[in-house]
Amino acid sequence: MPSATYTLSYLNVFWLLHVIAELPLGILAFLDPAAIPLAHPSGSTLLLIQLLGAMLLTSSICALLCFGLPDYMPGKRAVAIQLLLFHGIVSAVFMRLPDGVVTFQLPAKLLELLPWLGMYRMPIWIAAVHGCIAVLATGWWQATLPQVQAVAAHAKSA
């Protein structure tokens, strides 16, 4: 029985970027929500952080599972839309975040090596990373549309 062949778009890297960006935070938020560097978290805030951690863990697992699937599969495309919207919205939220909410700072050694990283507030860097992932997800979506159309046309003719 011959196996179906398919090619993955180079933009599939966005699946792995999501995992790299979100899995460590998801594990930390789920297992130890008080360790997340926020100013003055309450008990309710810690609960929400732990729930966010669970969502980040599950979305990272989904991204890992989707990475190697054919790009035309509806389930993969549905998860891609979820990640695109998530990263786009998170980017917008962090762009507008006032000073003092996020207390995380880059390590001093990293700032010594790359001083330009200190030019912007941490929320701006977080927004930029999420924005880049959203743009890559959009690019993946557009680049893989011809595969989806070809599979749909083949299914109609069969």
XYZ file of C-alpha atoms in Angstrom:
158
model
C 0.000 0.000 0.000
C 1.654 3.284 -1.062
C 1.929 5.985 1.555
C 0.773 9.514 0.913
C 3.520 12.067 0.626
C 3.221 15.657 1.631
C 5.563 18.529 2.233
C 5.548 20.749 5.266
C 5.843 24.486 4.871
C 8.987 26.036 6.333
C 6.646 28.255 8.300
C 5.746 25.216 10.422
C 8.462 26.537 12.713
C 5.763 28.652 14.378
C 4.446 25.493 16.079
C 7.807 24.954 17.749
C 8.211 28.650 18.572
C 4.904 28.484 20.426
C 6.204 25.526 22.434
C 9.523 27.251 23.188
C 7.758 30.455 24.266
C 4.901 28.937 26.253
C 5.841 25.507 27.645
C 8.303 26.712 30.329
C 5.866 29.404 31.474
C 2.995 26.906 31.412
C 4.876 24.428 33.593
C 5.914 27.131 36.064
C 2.451 28.713 36.204
C 0.746 25.360 36.697
C 3.122 23.972 39.333
C 4.090 27.183 41.186
C 1.881 30.149 40.237
C 3.431 32.334 42.961
C 6.782 32.156 41.118
C 5.402 34.125 38.166
C 6.929 37.624 38.445
C 3.860 39.819 38.891
C 3.384 42.728 41.275
C 1.196 41.931 44.316
C -0.676 38.772 43.198
C -3.729 37.813 45.274
C -5.118 34.321 45.854
C -7.592 34.826 43.014
C -4.794 35.979 40.729
C -2.758 32.874 41.577
C -5.745 30.672 40.676
C -6.083 32.412 37.312
C -2.330 32.054 36.722
C -2.556 28.317 37.440
C -5.490 27.969 35.032
C -3.529 29.902 32.399
C -0.638 27.507 33.026
C -2.929 24.556 32.301
C -4.038 26.203 29.052
C -0.434 26.894 28.030
C 0.570 23.293 28.784
C -2.269 21.849 26.730
C -1.749 24.237 23.819
C 1.969 23.379 23.794
C 1.163 19.667 23.658
C -1.299 20.331 20.804
C 1.351 22.350 18.950
C 3.884 19.530 19.313
C 1.360 17.009 18.016
C 0.292 19.256 15.122
C 3.827 20.121 13.997
C 4.368 16.962 11.938
C 0.834 16.562 10.601
C 0.001 17.418 6.993
C -0.785 21.116 6.646
C -4.164 20.527 4.996
C -5.743 18.705 7.961
C -8.731 20.613 9.389
C -7.762 19.917 13.007
C -4.279 21.331 12.483
C -5.729 24.414 10.851
C -8.223 24.893 13.715
C -5.411 24.780 16.287
C -3.423 27.212 14.111
C -6.284 29.724 14.189
C -6.472 29.382 17.979
C -2.726 30.023 18.307
C -2.847 32.920 15.841
C -5.639 34.609 17.808
C -4.042 33.858 21.189
C -0.656 35.290 20.255
C -2.181 38.298 18.497
C -4.382 39.173 21.477
C -1.585 38.598 24.012
C 0.677 40.849 21.950
C -1.914 43.631 21.992
C -2.461 43.270 25.757
C 1.259 43.465 26.555
C 1.762 46.473 24.262
C -0.732 48.404 26.398
C 0.395 47.081 29.793
C 1.341 49.838 32.253
C 4.700 49.850 34.031
C 5.066 47.837 37.224
C 2.713 44.947 36.455
C 5.358 42.566 35.129
C 8.349 42.503 37.480
C 10.486 40.109 35.429
C 13.857 41.453 34.292
C 16.378 39.968 31.908
C 19.517 38.571 33.571
C 22.351 41.094 33.974
C 24.784 38.829 32.099
C 22.472 38.773 29.086
C 22.160 42.568 29.176
C 25.958 42.838 29.301
C 26.243 40.678 26.189
C 23.336 42.306 24.356
C 22.849 45.816 25.796
C 20.249 46.722 23.165
C 17.831 44.352 24.938
C 17.611 46.897 27.760
C 16.309 49.624 25.458
C 12.663 48.583 25.873
C 10.439 47.583 28.776
C 9.914 43.846 29.306
C 6.217 43.963 28.255
C 7.317 45.319 24.858
C 9.646 42.339 24.334
C 6.893 39.932 25.399
C 4.498 41.638 22.968
C 7.083 41.443 20.182
C 7.639 37.696 20.647
C 3.899 37.008 20.639
C 3.406 39.299 17.647
C 6.111 37.468 15.678
C 4.481 34.111 16.396
C 1.097 35.499 15.277
C 2.634 36.815 12.045
C 4.326 33.456 11.384
C 1.021 31.661 12.011
C -0.678 33.982 9.515
C 2.090 33.321 6.992
C 1.762 29.568 7.519
C -2.003 29.803 6.999
C -1.614 31.700 3.733
C 1.285 29.585 2.452
C -0.604 26.339 2.994
C -3.915 27.390 1.427
C -2.937 25.910 -1.974
C -2.472 22.493 -0.317
C -5.914 22.743 1.254
C -7.479 23.747 -2.059
C -5.715 20.904 -3.885
C -6.898 18.320 -1.357
C -10.447 19.700 -1.496
C -10.448 19.603 -5.315
C -9.096 16.040 -5.276
C -11.789 14.973 -2.798
C -14.539 16.486 -4.965
C -13.283 14.727 -8.091
C -13.040 11.338 -6.380
